[in-house]
């Protein structure tokens, strides 16, 4: 519980959850995929802004990331204008985005990683993973909206976001990054259906998104389980397994009064 509430782990987990929610199969479209890639490019620009004072070419890399984000946003705008009736124009913009991603990956690889230490080196590692993921996405044939290509692009972005959670967990535990997929991340961070929390101090703990069981999760004596149910959804109905809804703040809200 402490690990999932670590600020960096929580931020990475929320980015992964956001990506998965916006990339659902029934909602998947080229515009959605480009929006997810654009979010990743914006985060990349933030990474590079953090290191530019420590690396001679870091400032140039920031501008490269911002150019990439603007190109992706431009591609989304063209979808609104063109639909898929004139894919050539859109394909040209996506080719430009791919070229910019590949050039940026080369530039990031050329940054003096050996001279950077601590947090800055970690940020550079994160930036490298993000730009390589973007390059993989943009290497796919996305312009015609092919369902398989869109699904693969979405899956690559989910992989990148899941790796970010693993990296944040590793840093929180002072270990190498954890190699976790979305299922093992769920088991590690969100599944408390068979967990004994009876002696845990959960004061101020964010419970949103956790899975718990009315049969096998053991809560501290101060917790009003029936009240917690009113802030949770049973899934599937009748199973006794509950998911705490978003908007439910902390354990303090569910303590017996």
PDB file of C-alpha atoms in Angstrom:
ATOM      1  CA  UNK A   1       0.000   0.000   0.000  1.00  0.00           C
ATOM      2  CA  UNK A   2       2.869   2.348   0.786  1.00  0.00           C
ATOM      3  CA  UNK A   3       4.460   1.598  -2.581  1.00  0.00           C
ATOM      4  CA  UNK A   4       1.337   2.352  -4.625  1.00  0.00           C
ATOM      5  CA  UNK A   5       1.046   5.695  -2.801  1.00  0.00           C
ATOM      6  CA  UNK A   6       4.630   6.724  -3.546  1.00  0.00           C
ATOM      7  CA  UNK A   7       4.215   9.981  -5.561  1.00  0.00           C
ATOM      8  CA  UNK A   8       6.317   8.841  -8.524  1.00  0.00           C
ATOM      9  CA  UNK A   9       4.753   5.375  -8.626  1.00  0.00           C
ATOM     10  CA  UNK A  10       1.293   6.896  -8.358  1.00  0.00           C
ATOM     11  CA  UNK A  11       1.965   9.366 -11.194  1.00  0.00           C
ATOM     12  CA  UNK A  12       3.296   6.621 -13.475  1.00  0.00           C
ATOM     13  CA  UNK A  13       0.377   4.329 -12.581  1.00  0.00           C
ATOM     14  CA  UNK A  14      -2.117   7.073 -13.348  1.00  0.00           C
ATOM     15  CA  UNK A  15      -0.484   7.691 -16.741  1.00  0.00           C
ATOM     16  CA  UNK A  16      -0.757   3.970 -17.508  1.00  0.00           C
ATOM     17  CA  UNK A  17      -4.399   3.849 -16.399  1.00  0.00           C
ATOM     18  CA  UNK A  18      -5.170   6.927 -18.518  1.00  0.00           C
ATOM     19  CA  UNK A  19      -3.521   5.354 -21.553  1.00  0.00           C
ATOM     20  CA  UNK A  20      -5.410   2.099 -21.124  1.00  0.00           C
ATOM     21  CA  UNK A  21      -8.723   3.904 -20.616  1.00  0.00           C
ATOM     22  CA  UNK A  22      -8.316   6.110 -23.700  1.00  0.00           C
ATOM     23  CA  UNK A  23      -7.004   3.225 -25.781  1.00  0.00           C
ATOM     24  CA  UNK A  24      -9.921   0.837 -25.278  1.00  0.00           C
ATOM     25  CA  UNK A  25     -10.601  -1.275 -28.368  1.00  0.00           C
ATOM     26  CA  UNK A  26     -14.129   0.048 -28.847  1.00  0.00           C
ATOM     27  CA  UNK A  27     -12.841   3.633 -28.851  1.00  0.00           C
ATOM     28  CA  UNK A  28      -9.603   3.040 -30.733  1.00  0.00           C
ATOM     29  CA  UNK A  29      -9.006   5.373 -33.649  1.00  0.00           C
ATOM     30  CA  UNK A  30      -6.059   7.092 -35.265  1.00  0.00           C
ATOM     31  CA  UNK A  31      -6.965  10.311 -33.468  1.00  0.00           C
ATOM     32  CA  UNK A  32      -6.902   8.469 -30.112  1.00  0.00           C
ATOM     33  CA  UNK A  33      -3.557   6.831 -30.851  1.00  0.00           C
ATOM     34  CA  UNK A  34      -2.037  10.162 -31.881  1.00  0.00           C
ATOM     35  CA  UNK A  35      -3.402  11.774 -28.719  1.00  0.00           C
ATOM     36  CA  UNK A  36      -1.680   9.109 -26.599  1.00  0.00           C
ATOM     37  CA  UNK A  37       1.546   9.569 -28.573  1.00  0.00           C
ATOM     38  CA  UNK A  38       1.248  13.340 -28.173  1.00  0.00           C
ATOM     39  CA  UNK A  39       0.933  12.920 -24.386  1.00  0.00           C
ATOM     40  CA  UNK A  40       4.097  10.830 -24.435  1.00  0.00           C
ATOM     41  CA  UNK A  41       5.904  13.466 -26.512  1.00  0.00           C
ATOM     42  CA  UNK A  42       4.857  16.183 -24.048  1.00  0.00           C
ATOM     43  CA  UNK A  43       6.245  14.129 -21.154  1.00  0.00           C
ATOM     44  CA  UNK A  44       9.422  13.600 -23.156  1.00  0.00           C
ATOM     45  CA  UNK A  45       9.800  17.345 -23.607  1.00  0.00           C
ATOM     46  CA  UNK A  46       9.475  17.723 -19.837  1.00  0.00           C
ATOM     47  CA  UNK A  47      12.204  15.120 -19.308  1.00  0.00           C
ATOM     48  CA  UNK A  48      14.565  16.945 -21.618  1.00  0.00           C
ATOM     49  CA  UNK A  49      13.803  20.307 -20.044  1.00  0.00           C
ATOM     50  CA  UNK A  50      14.910  18.804 -16.731  1.00  0.00           C
ATOM     51  CA  UNK A  51      18.302  17.763 -18.104  1.00  0.00           C
ATOM     52  CA  UNK A  52      19.155  20.579 -20.489  1.00  0.00           C
ATOM     53  CA  UNK A  53      21.114  22.456 -17.833  1.00  0.00           C
ATOM     54  CA  UNK A  54      23.347  19.419 -17.385  1.00  0.00           C
ATOM     55  CA  UNK A  55      24.034  18.519 -21.015  1.00  0.00           C
ATOM     56  CA  UNK A  56      25.281  20.787 -23.782  1.00  0.00           C
ATOM     57  CA  UNK A  57      22.742  19.615 -26.360  1.00  0.00           C
ATOM     58  CA  UNK A  58      19.848  19.086 -23.945  1.00  0.00           C
ATOM     59  CA  UNK A  59      18.257  22.388 -24.927  1.00  0.00           C
ATOM     60  CA  UNK A  60      18.224  21.428 -28.594  1.00  0.00           C
ATOM     61  CA  UNK A  61      16.623  18.112 -27.674  1.00  0.00           C
ATOM     62  CA  UNK A  62      13.799  19.948 -25.888  1.00  0.00           C
ATOM     63  CA  UNK A  63      12.993  21.839 -29.066  1.00  0.00           C
ATOM     64  CA  UNK A  64      13.077  18.564 -30.980  1.00  0.00           C
ATOM     65  CA  UNK A  65      10.554  17.011 -28.595  1.00  0.00           C
ATOM     66  CA  UNK A  66       8.301  20.062 -28.818  1.00  0.00           C
ATOM     67  CA  UNK A  67       8.479  19.926 -32.628  1.00  0.00           C
ATOM     68  CA  UNK A  68       7.484  16.277 -32.475  1.00  0.00           C
ATOM     69  CA  UNK A  69       4.520  17.053 -30.195  1.00  0.00           C
ATOM     70  CA  UNK A  70       3.403  19.863 -32.536  1.00  0.00           C
ATOM     71  CA  UNK A  71       3.669  17.542 -35.532  1.00  0.00           C
ATOM     72  CA  UNK A  72       1.528  14.916 -33.822  1.00  0.00           C
ATOM     73  CA  UNK A  73      -1.030  17.558 -32.896  1.00  0.00           C
ATOM     74  CA  UNK A  74      -1.006  18.730 -36.509  1.00  0.00           C
ATOM     75  CA  UNK A  75      -1.662  15.191 -37.687  1.00  0.00           C
ATOM     76  CA  UNK A  76      -4.690  14.992 -35.411  1.00  0.00           C
ATOM     77  CA  UNK A  77      -5.960  18.289 -36.808  1.00  0.00           C
ATOM     78  CA  UNK A  78      -5.644  16.956 -40.349  1.00  0.00           C
ATOM     79  CA  UNK A  79      -7.751  13.933 -39.436  1.00  0.00           C
ATOM     80  CA  UNK A  80     -10.561  16.319 -38.558  1.00  0.00           C
ATOM     81  CA  UNK A  81     -10.226  18.069 -41.912  1.00  0.00           C
ATOM     82  CA  UNK A  82      -9.531  15.115 -44.185  1.00  0.00           C
ATOM     83  CA  UNK A  83     -11.046  12.083 -42.529  1.00  0.00           C
ATOM     84  CA  UNK A  84      -9.533   9.210 -44.462  1.00  0.00           C
ATOM     85  CA  UNK A  85     -10.556  10.420 -47.936  1.00  0.00           C
ATOM     86  CA  UNK A  86      -7.153  11.983 -48.626  1.00  0.00           C
ATOM     87  CA  UNK A  87      -4.658   9.891 -46.632  1.00  0.00           C
ATOM     88  CA  UNK A  88      -1.627  11.085 -48.590  1.00  0.00           C
ATOM     89  CA  UNK A  89      -1.431  14.437 -46.812  1.00  0.00           C
ATOM     90  CA  UNK A  90      -1.789  12.741 -43.444  1.00  0.00           C
ATOM     91  CA  UNK A  91       0.823  10.142 -44.373  1.00  0.00           C
ATOM     92  CA  UNK A  92       3.304  12.920 -45.170  1.00  0.00           C
ATOM     93  CA  UNK A  93       2.762  14.500 -41.738  1.00  0.00           C
ATOM     94  CA  UNK A  94       3.185  11.130 -40.009  1.00  0.00           C
ATOM     95  CA  UNK A  95       6.378  10.524 -41.994  1.00  0.00           C
ATOM     96  CA  UNK A  96       7.662  13.872 -40.742  1.00  0.00           C
ATOM     97  CA  UNK A  97       6.801  12.888 -37.174  1.00  0.00           C
ATOM     98  CA  UNK A  98       8.619   9.578 -37.611  1.00  0.00           C
ATOM     99  CA  UNK A  99      11.704  11.342 -38.972  1.00  0.00           C
ATOM    100  CA  UNK A 100      11.672  13.762 -36.048  1.00  0.00           C
ATOM    101  CA  UNK A 101      11.299  10.927 -33.531  1.00  0.00           C
ATOM    102  CA  UNK A 102      14.210   9.023 -35.064  1.00  0.00           C
ATOM    103  CA  UNK A 103      16.398  12.145 -35.157  1.00  0.00           C
ATOM    104  CA  UNK A 104      15.513  12.897 -31.544  1.00  0.00           C
ATOM    105  CA  UNK A 105      16.360   9.341 -30.506  1.00  0.00           C
ATOM    106  CA  UNK A 106      19.767   9.770 -32.120  1.00  0.00           C
ATOM    107  CA  UNK A 107      20.269  13.118 -30.365  1.00  0.00           C
ATOM    108  CA  UNK A 108      19.295  11.702 -26.967  1.00  0.00           C
ATOM    109  CA  UNK A 109      21.649   8.763 -27.475  1.00  0.00           C
ATOM    110  CA  UNK A 110      24.439  11.290 -28.106  1.00  0.00           C
ATOM    111  CA  UNK A 111      23.895  13.094 -24.790  1.00  0.00           C
ATOM    112  CA  UNK A 112      26.814  12.617 -22.379  1.00  0.00           C
ATOM    113  CA  UNK A 113      25.139   9.987 -20.209  1.00  0.00           C
ATOM    114  CA  UNK A 114      28.443   8.966 -18.610  1.00  0.00           C
ATOM    115  CA  UNK A 115      28.882  12.429 -17.100  1.00  0.00           C
ATOM    116  CA  UNK A 116      25.395  12.481 -15.560  1.00  0.00           C
ATOM    117  CA  UNK A 117      24.628  10.968 -12.208  1.00  0.00           C
ATOM    118  CA  UNK A 118      21.710  10.335  -9.900  1.00  0.00           C
ATOM    119  CA  UNK A 119      18.329  11.776 -10.801  1.00  0.00           C
ATOM    120  CA  UNK A 120      19.528  13.316 -14.063  1.00  0.00           C
ATOM    121  CA  UNK A 121      20.790   9.980 -15.357  1.00  0.00           C
ATOM    122  CA  UNK A 122      17.462   8.395 -14.409  1.00  0.00           C
ATOM    123  CA  UNK A 123      15.562  11.097 -16.285  1.00  0.00           C
ATOM    124  CA  UNK A 124      17.747  10.620 -19.358  1.00  0.00           C
ATOM    125  CA  UNK A 125      17.064   6.882 -19.233  1.00  0.00           C
ATOM    126  CA  UNK A 126      13.338   7.593 -19.058  1.00  0.00           C
ATOM    127  CA  UNK A 127      13.552  10.035 -21.967  1.00  0.00           C
ATOM    128  CA  UNK A 128      15.385   7.454 -24.040  1.00  0.00           C
ATOM    129  CA  UNK A 129      12.679   4.838 -23.427  1.00  0.00           C
ATOM    130  CA  UNK A 130       9.944   7.310 -24.329  1.00  0.00           C
ATOM    131  CA  UNK A 131      11.478   8.461 -27.590  1.00  0.00           C
ATOM    132  CA  UNK A 132      12.248   4.910 -28.699  1.00  0.00           C
ATOM    133  CA  UNK A 133       8.633   3.985 -28.009  1.00  0.00           C
ATOM    134  CA  UNK A 134       7.436   6.941 -30.075  1.00  0.00           C
ATOM    135  CA  UNK A 135       9.745   5.948 -32.916  1.00  0.00           C
ATOM    136  CA  UNK A 136       8.281   2.413 -32.851  1.00  0.00           C
ATOM    137  CA  UNK A 137       4.742   3.781 -32.953  1.00  0.00           C
ATOM    138  CA  UNK A 138       5.447   6.133 -35.846  1.00  0.00           C
ATOM    139  CA  UNK A 139       7.227   3.416 -37.822  1.00  0.00           C
ATOM    140  CA  UNK A 140       3.859   1.650 -38.146  1.00  0.00           C
ATOM    141  CA  UNK A 141       1.625   2.307 -41.147  1.00  0.00           C
ATOM    142  CA  UNK A 142      -0.990   4.400 -39.363  1.00  0.00           C
ATOM    143  CA  UNK A 143      -2.209   6.790 -42.056  1.00  0.00           C
ATOM    144  CA  UNK A 144      -4.959   4.547 -43.445  1.00  0.00           C
ATOM    145  CA  UNK A 145      -6.360   3.760 -39.998  1.00  0.00           C
ATOM    146  CA  UNK A 146      -5.668   0.030 -40.243  1.00  0.00           C
ATOM    147  CA  UNK A 147      -7.076  -1.619 -37.106  1.00  0.00           C
ATOM    148  CA  UNK A 148      -4.086  -3.918 -36.606  1.00  0.00           C
ATOM    149  CA  UNK A 149      -1.603  -1.051 -36.887  1.00  0.00           C
ATOM    150  CA  UNK A 150      -3.622   1.075 -34.469  1.00  0.00           C
ATOM    151  CA  UNK A 151      -3.844  -1.780 -31.979  1.00  0.00           C
ATOM    152  CA  UNK A 152      -0.118  -2.381 -32.186  1.00  0.00           C
ATOM    153  CA  UNK A 153       0.600   1.343 -31.739  1.00  0.00           C
ATOM    154  CA  UNK A 154      -1.646   1.446 -28.678  1.00  0.00           C
ATOM    155  CA  UNK A 155       0.044  -1.642 -27.260  1.00  0.00           C
ATOM    156  CA  UNK A 156       3.507  -0.097 -27.702  1.00  0.00           C
ATOM    157  CA  UNK A 157       2.433   3.017 -25.798  1.00  0.00           C
ATOM    158  CA  UNK A 158       0.932   0.847 -23.036  1.00  0.00           C
ATOM    159  CA  UNK A 159       4.252  -1.063 -22.876  1.00  0.00           C
ATOM    160  CA  UNK A 160       6.143   2.216 -22.490  1.00  0.00           C
ATOM    161  CA  UNK A 161       3.817   3.410 -19.739  1.00  0.00           C
ATOM    162  CA  UNK A 162       3.984   0.055 -17.930  1.00  0.00           C
ATOM    163  CA  UNK A 163       7.788   0.202 -18.074  1.00  0.00           C
ATOM    164  CA  UNK A 164       7.607   3.674 -16.529  1.00  0.00           C
ATOM    165  CA  UNK A 165       5.709   2.234 -13.569  1.00  0.00           C
ATOM    166  CA  UNK A 166       8.325  -0.510 -13.221  1.00  0.00           C
ATOM    167  CA  UNK A 167      11.080   2.096 -13.327  1.00  0.00           C
ATOM    168  CA  UNK A 168       9.358   4.201 -10.657  1.00  0.00           C
ATOM    169  CA  UNK A 169       8.938   1.130  -8.440  1.00  0.00           C
ATOM    170  CA  UNK A 170      12.611   0.264  -8.845  1.00  0.00           C
ATOM    171  CA  UNK A 171      13.655   3.782  -7.869  1.00  0.00           C
ATOM    172  CA  UNK A 172      11.323   3.773  -4.860  1.00  0.00           C
ATOM    173  CA  UNK A 173      12.838   0.488  -3.672  1.00  0.00           C
ATOM    174  CA  UNK A 174      16.415   1.432  -4.686  1.00  0.00           C
ATOM    175  CA  UNK A 175      16.565  -1.522  -7.056  1.00  0.00           C
ATOM    176  CA  UNK A 176      16.836  -2.117 -10.777  1.00  0.00           C
ATOM    177  CA  UNK A 177      13.654  -1.289 -12.750  1.00  0.00           C
ATOM    178  CA  UNK A 178      10.964  -3.928 -12.420  1.00  0.00           C
ATOM    179  CA  UNK A 179      10.027  -5.627 -15.691  1.00  0.00           C
ATOM    180  CA  UNK A 180       6.264  -5.838 -15.244  1.00  0.00           C
ATOM    181  CA  UNK A 181       3.370  -6.107 -17.662  1.00  0.00           C
ATOM    182  CA  UNK A 182      -0.059  -4.632 -17.010  1.00  0.00           C
ATOM    183  CA  UNK A 183      -1.278  -7.840 -15.339  1.00  0.00           C
ATOM    184  CA  UNK A 184       1.644  -8.209 -12.939  1.00  0.00           C
ATOM    185  CA  UNK A 185       1.417  -4.491 -12.149  1.00  0.00           C
ATOM    186  CA  UNK A 186      -2.210  -4.981 -11.194  1.00  0.00           C
ATOM    187  CA  UNK A 187      -1.291  -7.881  -8.916  1.00  0.00           C
ATOM    188  CA  UNK A 188       1.491  -5.874  -7.267  1.00  0.00           C
ATOM    189  CA  UNK A 189      -0.175  -2.485  -6.822  1.00  0.00           C
ATOM    190  CA  UNK A 190      -3.942  -2.900  -6.910  1.00  0.00           C
ATOM    191  CA  UNK A 191      -4.954  -6.427  -5.863  1.00  0.00           C
ATOM    192  CA  UNK A 192      -5.634  -6.583  -2.114  1.00  0.00           C
ATOM    193  CA  UNK A 193      -8.243  -9.327  -2.286  1.00  0.00           C
ATOM    194  CA  UNK A 194      -6.149 -11.705  -0.161  1.00  0.00           C
ATOM    195  CA  UNK A 195      -4.138  -9.205   1.893  1.00  0.00           C
ATOM    196  CA  UNK A 196      -3.943  -8.847   5.654  1.00  0.00           C
ATOM    197  CA  UNK A 197      -4.027  -5.101   6.362  1.00  0.00           C
ATOM    198  CA  UNK A 198      -5.250  -5.500   9.937  1.00  0.00           C
ATOM    199  CA  UNK A 199      -2.087  -4.072  11.477  1.00  0.00           C
ATOM    200  CA  UNK A 200      -1.310  -1.517   8.747  1.00  0.00           C
ATOM    201  CA  UNK A 201      -1.391   2.220   9.361  1.00  0.00           C
ATOM    202  CA  UNK A 202      -3.499   3.438   6.448  1.00  0.00           C
ATOM    203  CA  UNK A 203      -3.993   6.997   7.629  1.00  0.00           C
ATOM    204  CA  UNK A 204      -4.221   9.276   4.599  1.00  0.00           C
ATOM    205  CA  UNK A 205      -3.813   6.370   2.170  1.00  0.00           C
ATOM    206  CA  UNK A 206      -5.346   6.762  -1.288  1.00  0.00           C
ATOM    207  CA  UNK A 207      -7.520   3.706  -1.964  1.00  0.00           C
ATOM    208  CA  UNK A 208      -8.780   4.607  -5.422  1.00  0.00           C
ATOM    209  CA  UNK A 209      -8.632   1.695  -7.840  1.00  0.00           C
ATOM    210  CA  UNK A 210      -7.768  -1.041  -5.353  1.00  0.00           C
ATOM    211  CA  UNK A 211      -9.477  -4.441  -5.513  1.00  0.00           C
ATOM    212  CA  UNK A 212     -10.578  -5.882  -2.179  1.00  0.00           C
ATOM    213  CA  UNK A 213     -12.644  -8.812  -0.988  1.00  0.00           C
ATOM    214  CA  UNK A 214     -15.289  -8.737   1.696  1.00  0.00           C
ATOM    215  CA  UNK A 215     -14.267 -12.323   2.505  1.00  0.00           C
ATOM    216  CA  UNK A 216     -10.465 -12.351   2.470  1.00  0.00           C
ATOM    217  CA  UNK A 217      -9.210  -8.756   2.789  1.00  0.00           C
ATOM    218  CA  UNK A 218      -8.495  -8.009   6.437  1.00  0.00           C
ATOM    219  CA  UNK A 219      -8.860  -4.325   7.351  1.00  0.00           C
ATOM    220  CA  UNK A 220      -7.760  -2.454  10.482  1.00  0.00           C
ATOM    221  CA  UNK A 221     -10.472  -2.541  13.174  1.00  0.00           C
ATOM    222  CA  UNK A 222     -11.204   1.170  12.644  1.00  0.00           C
ATOM    223  CA  UNK A 223     -12.422   0.670   9.072  1.00  0.00           C
ATOM    224  CA  UNK A 224     -16.145   0.677   8.372  1.00  0.00           C
ATOM    225  CA  UNK A 225     -16.315  -1.985   5.670  1.00  0.00           C
ATOM    226  CA  UNK A 226     -19.981  -1.392   4.912  1.00  0.00           C
ATOM    227  CA  UNK A 227     -19.257   2.284   4.313  1.00  0.00           C
ATOM    228  CA  UNK A 228     -16.347   1.357   2.071  1.00  0.00           C
ATOM    229  CA  UNK A 229     -18.760  -0.740  -0.010  1.00  0.00           C
ATOM    230  CA  UNK A 230     -20.817   2.362  -0.729  1.00  0.00           C
ATOM    231  CA  UNK A 231     -17.716   3.874  -2.349  1.00  0.00           C
ATOM    232  CA  UNK A 232     -16.860   0.725  -4.293  1.00  0.00           C
ATOM    233  CA  UNK A 233     -18.280  -1.293  -7.188  1.00  0.00           C
ATOM    234  CA  UNK A 234     -18.727  -5.063  -6.895  1.00  0.00           C
ATOM    235  CA  UNK A 235     -17.170  -6.782  -9.907  1.00  0.00           C
ATOM    236  CA  UNK A 236     -18.634  -9.079 -10.994  1.00  0.00           C
ATOM    237  CA  UNK A 237     -21.896  -8.606  -9.080  1.00  0.00           C
ATOM    238  CA  UNK A 238     -22.288 -11.144  -6.301  1.00  0.00           C
ATOM    239  CA  UNK A 239     -18.582 -12.057  -6.261  1.00  0.00           C
ATOM    240  CA  UNK A 240     -17.674 -10.311  -3.044  1.00  0.00           C
ATOM    241  CA  UNK A 241     -14.806  -8.545  -4.868  1.00  0.00           C
ATOM    242  CA  UNK A 242     -14.995  -4.767  -4.878  1.00  0.00           C
ATOM    243  CA  UNK A 243     -13.128  -1.947  -6.647  1.00  0.00           C
ATOM    244  CA  UNK A 244     -12.839   1.409  -4.904  1.00  0.00           C
ATOM    245  CA  UNK A 245     -14.173   4.059  -7.253  1.00  0.00           C
ATOM    246  CA  UNK A 246     -12.277   7.108  -8.462  1.00  0.00           C
ATOM    247  CA  UNK A 247     -13.135  10.151  -6.417  1.00  0.00           C
ATOM    248  CA  UNK A 248     -12.915   8.151  -3.177  1.00  0.00           C
ATOM    249  CA  UNK A 249     -10.115   9.906  -1.393  1.00  0.00           C
ATOM    250  CA  UNK A 250      -8.448   8.346   1.620  1.00  0.00           C
ATOM    251  CA  UNK A 251      -8.886   5.719   4.280  1.00  0.00           C
ATOM    252  CA  UNK A 252      -9.936   8.462   6.711  1.00  0.00           C
ATOM    253  CA  UNK A 253     -13.251   8.759   4.870  1.00  0.00           C
ATOM    254  CA  UNK A 254     -14.168   5.172   5.712  1.00  0.00           C
ATOM    255  CA  UNK A 255     -13.116   4.964   9.339  1.00  0.00           C
ATOM    256  CA  UNK A 256     -15.823   4.185  11.846  1.00  0.00           C
ATOM    257  CA  UNK A 257     -17.246   7.368  13.339  1.00  0.00           C
TER     258      UNK A 257
END
